[in-house]
GROMACS .gro file of C-alpha atoms in nm:
model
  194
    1UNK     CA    1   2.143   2.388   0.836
    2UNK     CA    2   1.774   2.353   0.984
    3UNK     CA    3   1.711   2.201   0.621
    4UNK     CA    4   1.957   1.972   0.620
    5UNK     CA    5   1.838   1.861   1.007
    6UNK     CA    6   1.477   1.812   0.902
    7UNK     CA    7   1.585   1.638   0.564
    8UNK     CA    8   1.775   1.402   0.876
    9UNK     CA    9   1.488   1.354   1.115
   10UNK     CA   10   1.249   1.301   0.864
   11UNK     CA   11   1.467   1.027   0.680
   12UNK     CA   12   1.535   0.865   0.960
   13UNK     CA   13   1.138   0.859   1.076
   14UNK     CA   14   1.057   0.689   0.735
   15UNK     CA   15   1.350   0.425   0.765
   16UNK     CA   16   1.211   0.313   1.139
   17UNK     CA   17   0.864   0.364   0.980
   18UNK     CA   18   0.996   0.100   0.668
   19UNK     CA   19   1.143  -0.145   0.932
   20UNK     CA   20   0.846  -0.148   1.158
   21UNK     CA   21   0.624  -0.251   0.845
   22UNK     CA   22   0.822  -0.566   0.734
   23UNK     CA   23   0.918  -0.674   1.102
   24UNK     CA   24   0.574  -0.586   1.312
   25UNK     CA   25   0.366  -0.909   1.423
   26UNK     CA   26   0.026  -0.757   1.421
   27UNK     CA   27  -0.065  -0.640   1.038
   28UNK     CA   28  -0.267  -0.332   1.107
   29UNK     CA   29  -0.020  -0.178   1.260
   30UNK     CA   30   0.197  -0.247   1.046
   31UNK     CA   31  -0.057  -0.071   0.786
   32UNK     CA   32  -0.038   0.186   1.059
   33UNK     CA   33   0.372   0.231   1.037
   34UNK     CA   34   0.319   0.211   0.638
   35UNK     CA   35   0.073   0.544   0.665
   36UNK     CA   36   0.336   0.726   0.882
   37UNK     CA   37   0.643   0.603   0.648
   38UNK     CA   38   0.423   0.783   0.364
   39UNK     CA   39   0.381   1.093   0.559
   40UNK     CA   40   0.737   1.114   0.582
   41UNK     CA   41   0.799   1.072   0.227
   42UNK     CA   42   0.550   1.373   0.155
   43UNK     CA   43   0.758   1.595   0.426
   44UNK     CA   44   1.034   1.547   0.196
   45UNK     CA   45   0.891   1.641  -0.087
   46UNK     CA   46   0.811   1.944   0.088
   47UNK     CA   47   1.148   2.020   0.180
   48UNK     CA   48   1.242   1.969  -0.214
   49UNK     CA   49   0.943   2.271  -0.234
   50UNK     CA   50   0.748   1.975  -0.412
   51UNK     CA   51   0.426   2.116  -0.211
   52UNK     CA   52   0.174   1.940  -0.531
   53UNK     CA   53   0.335   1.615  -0.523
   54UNK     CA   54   0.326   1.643  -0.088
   55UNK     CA   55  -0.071   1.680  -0.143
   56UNK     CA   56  -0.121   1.369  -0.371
   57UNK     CA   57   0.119   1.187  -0.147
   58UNK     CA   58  -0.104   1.281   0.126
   59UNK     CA   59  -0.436   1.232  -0.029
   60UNK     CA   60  -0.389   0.918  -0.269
   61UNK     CA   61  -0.152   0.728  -0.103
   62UNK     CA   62  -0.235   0.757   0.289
   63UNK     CA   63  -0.595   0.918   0.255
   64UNK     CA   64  -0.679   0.667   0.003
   65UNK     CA   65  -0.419   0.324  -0.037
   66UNK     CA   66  -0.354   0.305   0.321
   67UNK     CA   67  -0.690   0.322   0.441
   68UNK     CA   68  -0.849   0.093   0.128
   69UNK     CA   69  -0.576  -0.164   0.312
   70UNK     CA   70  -0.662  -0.091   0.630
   71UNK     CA   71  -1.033  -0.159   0.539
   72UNK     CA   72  -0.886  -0.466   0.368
   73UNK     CA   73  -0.704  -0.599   0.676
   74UNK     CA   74  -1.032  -0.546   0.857
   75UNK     CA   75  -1.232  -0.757   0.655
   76UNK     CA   76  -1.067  -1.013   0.563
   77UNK     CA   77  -0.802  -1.164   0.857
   78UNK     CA   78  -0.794  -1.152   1.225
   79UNK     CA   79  -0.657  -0.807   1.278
   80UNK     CA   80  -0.529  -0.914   1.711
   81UNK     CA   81  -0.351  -1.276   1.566
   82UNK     CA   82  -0.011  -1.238   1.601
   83UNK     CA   83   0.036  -1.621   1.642
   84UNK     CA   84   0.077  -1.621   1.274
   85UNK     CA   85   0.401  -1.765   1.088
   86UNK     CA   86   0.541  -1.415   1.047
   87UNK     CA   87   0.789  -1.562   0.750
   88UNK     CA   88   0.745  -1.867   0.470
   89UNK     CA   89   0.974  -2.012   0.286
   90UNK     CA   90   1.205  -1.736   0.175
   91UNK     CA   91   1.270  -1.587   0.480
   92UNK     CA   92   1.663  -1.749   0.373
   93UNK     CA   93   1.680  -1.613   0.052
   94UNK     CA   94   1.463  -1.274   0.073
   95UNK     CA   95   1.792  -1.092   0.338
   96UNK     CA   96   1.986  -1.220   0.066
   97UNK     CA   97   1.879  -1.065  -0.195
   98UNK     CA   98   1.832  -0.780  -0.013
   99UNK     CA   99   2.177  -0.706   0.081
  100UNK     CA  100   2.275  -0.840  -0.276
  101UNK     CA  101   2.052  -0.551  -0.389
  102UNK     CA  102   2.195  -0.251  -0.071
  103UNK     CA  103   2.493  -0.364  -0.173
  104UNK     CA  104   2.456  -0.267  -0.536
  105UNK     CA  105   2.291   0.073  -0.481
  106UNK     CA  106   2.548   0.177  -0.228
  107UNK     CA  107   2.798   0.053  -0.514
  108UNK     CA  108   2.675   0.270  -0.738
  109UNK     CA  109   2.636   0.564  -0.497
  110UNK     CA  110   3.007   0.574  -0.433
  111UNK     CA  111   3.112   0.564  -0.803
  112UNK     CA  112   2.880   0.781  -0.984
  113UNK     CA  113   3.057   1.132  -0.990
  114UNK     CA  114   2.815   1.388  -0.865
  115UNK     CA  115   2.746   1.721  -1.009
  116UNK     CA  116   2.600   2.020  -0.829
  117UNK     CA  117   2.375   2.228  -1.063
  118UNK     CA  118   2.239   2.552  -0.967
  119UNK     CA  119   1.876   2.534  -0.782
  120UNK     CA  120   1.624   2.629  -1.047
  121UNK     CA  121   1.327   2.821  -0.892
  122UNK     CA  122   0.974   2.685  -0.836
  123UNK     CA  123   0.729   2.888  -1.058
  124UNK     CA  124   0.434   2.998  -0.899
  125UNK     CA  125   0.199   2.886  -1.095
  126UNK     CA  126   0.333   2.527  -1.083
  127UNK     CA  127  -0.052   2.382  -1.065
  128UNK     CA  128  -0.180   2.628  -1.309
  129UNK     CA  129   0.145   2.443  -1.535
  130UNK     CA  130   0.076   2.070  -1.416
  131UNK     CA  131  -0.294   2.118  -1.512
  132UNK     CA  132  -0.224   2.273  -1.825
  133UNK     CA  133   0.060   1.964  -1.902
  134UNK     CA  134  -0.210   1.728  -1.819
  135UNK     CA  135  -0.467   1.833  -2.061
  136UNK     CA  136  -0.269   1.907  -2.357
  137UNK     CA  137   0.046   1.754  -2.400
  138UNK     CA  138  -0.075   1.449  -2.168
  139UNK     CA  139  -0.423   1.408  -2.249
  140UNK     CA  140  -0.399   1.082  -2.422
  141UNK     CA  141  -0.239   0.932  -2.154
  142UNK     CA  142  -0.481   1.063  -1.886
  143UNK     CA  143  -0.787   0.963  -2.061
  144UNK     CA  144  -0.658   0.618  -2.111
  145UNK     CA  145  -0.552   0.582  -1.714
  146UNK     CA  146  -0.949   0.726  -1.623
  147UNK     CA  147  -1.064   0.483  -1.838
  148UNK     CA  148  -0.893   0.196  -1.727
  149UNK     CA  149  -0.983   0.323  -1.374
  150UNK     CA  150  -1.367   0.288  -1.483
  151UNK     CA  151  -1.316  -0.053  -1.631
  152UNK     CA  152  -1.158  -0.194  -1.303
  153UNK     CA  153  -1.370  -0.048  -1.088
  154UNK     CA  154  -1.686  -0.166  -1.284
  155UNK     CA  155  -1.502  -0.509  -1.303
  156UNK     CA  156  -1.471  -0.505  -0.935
  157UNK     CA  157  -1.811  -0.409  -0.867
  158UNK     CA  158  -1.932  -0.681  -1.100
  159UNK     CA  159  -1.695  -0.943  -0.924
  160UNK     CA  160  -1.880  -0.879  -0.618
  161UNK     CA  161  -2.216  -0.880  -0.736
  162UNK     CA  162  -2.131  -1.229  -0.861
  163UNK     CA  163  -2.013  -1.359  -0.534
  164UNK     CA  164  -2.304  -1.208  -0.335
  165UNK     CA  165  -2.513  -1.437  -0.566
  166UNK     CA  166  -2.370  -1.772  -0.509
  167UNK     CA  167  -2.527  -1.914  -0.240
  168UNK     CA  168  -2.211  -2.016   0.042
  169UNK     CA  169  -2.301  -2.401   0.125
  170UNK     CA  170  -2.169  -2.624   0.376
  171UNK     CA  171  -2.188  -2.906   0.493
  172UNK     CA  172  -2.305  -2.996   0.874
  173UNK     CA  173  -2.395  -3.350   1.049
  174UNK     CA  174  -2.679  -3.421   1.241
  175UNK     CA  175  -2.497  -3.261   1.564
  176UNK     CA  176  -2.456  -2.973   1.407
  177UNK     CA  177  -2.054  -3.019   1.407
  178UNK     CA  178  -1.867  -3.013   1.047
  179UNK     CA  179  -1.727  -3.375   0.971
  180UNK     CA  180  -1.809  -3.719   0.781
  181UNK     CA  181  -2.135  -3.762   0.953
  182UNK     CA  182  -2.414  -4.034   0.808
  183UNK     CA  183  -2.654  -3.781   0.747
  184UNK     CA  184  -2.573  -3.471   0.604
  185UNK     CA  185  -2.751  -3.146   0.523
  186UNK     CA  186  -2.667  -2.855   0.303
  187UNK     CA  187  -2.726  -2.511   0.511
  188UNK     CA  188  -2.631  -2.153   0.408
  189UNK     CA  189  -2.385  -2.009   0.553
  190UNK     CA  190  -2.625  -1.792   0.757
  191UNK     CA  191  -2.818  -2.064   0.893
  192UNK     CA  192  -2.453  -2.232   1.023
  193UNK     CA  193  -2.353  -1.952   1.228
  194UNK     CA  194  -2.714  -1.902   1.383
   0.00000   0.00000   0.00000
């Protein structure tokens, strides 16, 4: 019963969490909602004594995704605008869709005839197993994901070596103001902002 309650309470948290993410004005706290939404999915794996895939849930995805967004957000938009145009263009079509799409899963939901199978146990030794899985059996695959890690983080890093390099040039009038002045001079974009 107390699993079933917490299987509840945590749902629920990562539903609200979900909702507050899409329909939340200010977009880092919606990255904030999006970490706790995550946190409840890993409490859920616990409960399916899923403790390994709870960790990497934890680590990867809110001690690494959320907070490479959250750094992202930071550096790149107003974080305290919330005058922005919260929806574009398919803000018609997009709840459309989406209930096109609840409607389908719940379809299928009701018509699949479930089976109960018996609970297999957990081994113990289920990271001694996932390690052994993952270099043997899976070792081709998890030398080609590393190495496609490297190459887009390399990539990255290059990318941004190559923008540091370009020199950012605008162009101000004689009264300092941007517009179709007579005169015209081509300043860095340090020398603008001082």
């Amino acid at each position: 019963m107390a699993h079933a309650l917490m299987f509840y309470l945590f749902a629920a948290l990562a539903i609200a969490a979900s909702l507050a993410v899409i329909l939340h004005r200010n977009i880092f706290k919606s990255a904030t909602f999006l970490a706790g939404m995550l946190f409840c999915l890993a409490a859920l794996f616990v409960l399916l004594d899923a403790e390994f895939i709870a960790v990497v849930q934890v680590l990867i995805y809110i001690g690494a995704i959320t907070i490479l967004i959250v750094f992202a957000i930071m550096l790149t938009t107003k974080i305290n605008d919330e005058h922005k145009e919260q929806f574009n263009s398919q803000k018609f079509l997009a709840p459309i869709l989406a209930l096109g799409l609840l409607g389908l899963i719940l379809t299928i939901v009701v018509k699949i005839q479930w089976t109960t199978a018996e609970i297999s146990p957990v081994p113990s030794d289920i990271l001694g197993l996932i390690g052994t899985a993952l270099l043997s059996d899976f070792i081709f695959p998890f030398d080609v994901v590393s190495i496609l890690l490297l190459v887009a983080l390399i990539g990255a890093t290059y990318i941004a070596k190559q923008e540091d390099r370009k020199p950012l040039v605008t162009e101000v009038d004689e009264t300092g103001e941007h517009g179709d002045g007579k005169v015209k001079h081509a300043l860095h974009a340090e020398e603008v902002e001082h």
